């Protein structure tokens, strides 16, 4: 009876040792999984951050594009005003030349 009890205790002890080993293995796997999960979260957060940066860059690019477009519009407007002013001044210059020519011609005829 004592030997049977001893054998059962030995068997139970062996089973407990096996269960402890199994739990330890699961714990190691769990730690690995936790590390992978943590790394996956880090990567996910980094990806979200990059996506947010891309969105900010796109918004900034749109602002720059609008600014350039506005500057081109202003430049076109200034160019048109300068063209109009140049045409007006050239018209005045041509009129003055004609008047000068006529005055010279009158002076020559006298």
Short mmCIF file of C-alpha atoms in Angstrom, two decimals:
data_model
loop_
_atom_site.label_atom_id
_atom_site.label_comp_id
_atom_site.label_asym_id
_atom_site.label_seq_id
_atom_site.Cartn_x
_atom_site.Cartn_y
_atom_site.Cartn_z
CA UNK A 1 0.00 0.00 0.00
CA UNK A 2 2.82 2.35 0.82
CA UNK A 3 4.51 1.48 -2.48
CA UNK A 4 1.27 2.08 -4.40
CA UNK A 5 0.88 5.42 -2.70
CA UNK A 6 4.50 6.23 -3.43
CA UNK A 7 4.01 5.25 -7.09
CA UNK A 8 0.87 7.38 -7.36
CA UNK A 9 2.67 10.32 -5.77
CA UNK A 10 5.58 9.83 -8.16
CA UNK A 11 3.17 9.62 -11.10
CA UNK A 12 1.30 12.71 -9.91
CA UNK A 13 4.60 14.50 -9.36
CA UNK A 14 5.67 13.61 -12.89
CA UNK A 15 2.33 14.80 -14.27
CA UNK A 16 2.62 18.03 -12.29
CA UNK A 17 6.15 18.53 -13.63
CA UNK A 18 4.85 17.94 -17.16
CA UNK A 19 2.02 20.41 -16.61
CA UNK A 20 4.47 22.96 -15.18
CA UNK A 21 6.69 22.47 -18.26
CA UNK A 22 3.63 22.86 -20.48
CA UNK A 23 2.60 26.05 -18.65
CA UNK A 24 6.16 27.37 -18.94
CA UNK A 25 6.16 26.68 -22.69
CA UNK A 26 2.81 28.45 -23.05
CA UNK A 27 4.15 31.36 -21.02
CA UNK A 28 7.19 31.62 -23.32
CA UNK A 29 4.90 31.51 -26.36
CA UNK A 30 2.66 34.08 -24.74
CA UNK A 31 5.62 36.38 -24.14
CA UNK A 32 6.68 35.97 -27.76
CA UNK A 33 3.14 36.68 -28.89
CA UNK A 34 3.00 39.72 -26.63
CA UNK A 35 6.27 40.97 -28.11
CA UNK A 36 4.89 40.45 -31.62
CA UNK A 37 1.64 42.14 -30.67
CA UNK A 38 3.54 45.06 -29.14
CA UNK A 39 5.74 45.31 -32.24
CA UNK A 40 2.64 45.13 -34.45
CA UNK A 41 1.11 47.99 -32.46
CA UNK A 42 4.33 49.99 -32.82
CA UNK A 43 4.31 49.40 -36.56
CA UNK A 44 0.61 50.26 -36.78
CA UNK A 45 1.16 53.50 -34.86
CA UNK A 46 4.14 54.37 -37.05
CA UNK A 47 2.02 53.69 -40.13
CA UNK A 48 -0.78 55.91 -38.83
CA UNK A 49 1.75 58.64 -38.12
CA UNK A 50 3.16 58.37 -41.66
CA UNK A 51 -0.36 58.49 -43.12
CA UNK A 52 -1.09 61.63 -41.08
CA UNK A 53 2.17 63.14 -42.34
CA UNK A 54 1.17 62.34 -45.91
CA UNK A 55 -2.22 64.01 -45.39
CA UNK A 56 -0.50 67.10 -43.94
CA UNK A 57 1.93 67.16 -46.87
CA UNK A 58 -0.95 66.90 -49.34
CA UNK A 59 -2.77 69.75 -47.60
CA UNK A 60 0.41 71.85 -47.68
CA UNK A 61 0.91 70.98 -51.36
CA UNK A 62 -2.66 72.12 -52.09
CA UNK A 63 -2.01 75.38 -50.24
CA UNK A 64 1.19 75.93 -52.21
CA UNK A 65 -0.61 75.10 -55.46
CA UNK A 66 -3.36 77.61 -54.65
CA UNK A 67 -0.76 80.23 -53.72
CA UNK A 68 1.09 79.66 -57.01
CA UNK A 69 -2.19 79.85 -58.92
CA UNK A 70 -3.08 83.10 -57.16
CA UNK A 71 0.38 84.51 -57.85
CA UNK A 72 0.02 83.60 -61.55
CA UNK A 73 -3.37 85.31 -61.64
CA UNK A 74 -1.87 88.41 -60.03
CA UNK A 75 1.07 88.30 -62.45
CA UNK A 76 -1.33 87.99 -65.40
CA UNK A 77 -3.34 90.92 -64.06
CA UNK A 78 -0.20 93.01 -63.58
CA UNK A 79 1.02 92.02 -67.05
CA UNK A 80 -2.34 93.03 -68.53
CA UNK A 81 -2.24 96.36 -66.68
CA UNK A 82 1.35 96.90 -67.79
CA UNK A 83 0.40 95.98 -71.36
CA UNK A 84 -2.52 98.40 -71.27
CA UNK A 85 -0.26 101.10 -69.81
CA UNK A 86 2.41 100.37 -72.41
CA UNK A 87 -0.15 100.53 -75.23
CA UNK A 88 -1.48 103.81 -73.83
CA UNK A 89 2.04 105.26 -73.54
CA UNK A 90 3.01 104.05 -77.02
CA UNK A 91 -0.18 105.56 -78.42
CA UNK A 92 0.69 108.87 -76.74
CA UNK A 93 4.26 108.57 -78.07
CA UNK A 94 3.01 107.90 -81.62
CA UNK A 95 0.60 110.84 -81.36
CA UNK A 96 3.44 113.06 -80.12
CA UNK A 97 5.64 111.89 -83.00
CA UNK A 98 2.88 112.68 -85.50
CA UNK A 99 2.37 116.09 -83.93
CA UNK A 100 6.12 116.73 -83.99
CA UNK A 101 6.32 115.63 -87.62
CA UNK A 102 3.42 117.89 -88.53
CA UNK A 103 5.01 120.78 -86.65
CA UNK A 104 8.32 120.19 -88.43
CA UNK A 105 6.56 119.97 -91.78
CA UNK A 106 4.72 123.23 -91.08
CA UNK A 107 7.97 124.84 -90.04
CA UNK A 108 9.67 123.62 -93.20
CA UNK A 109 6.84 124.98 -95.37
CA UNK A 110 7.07 128.41 -93.78
#
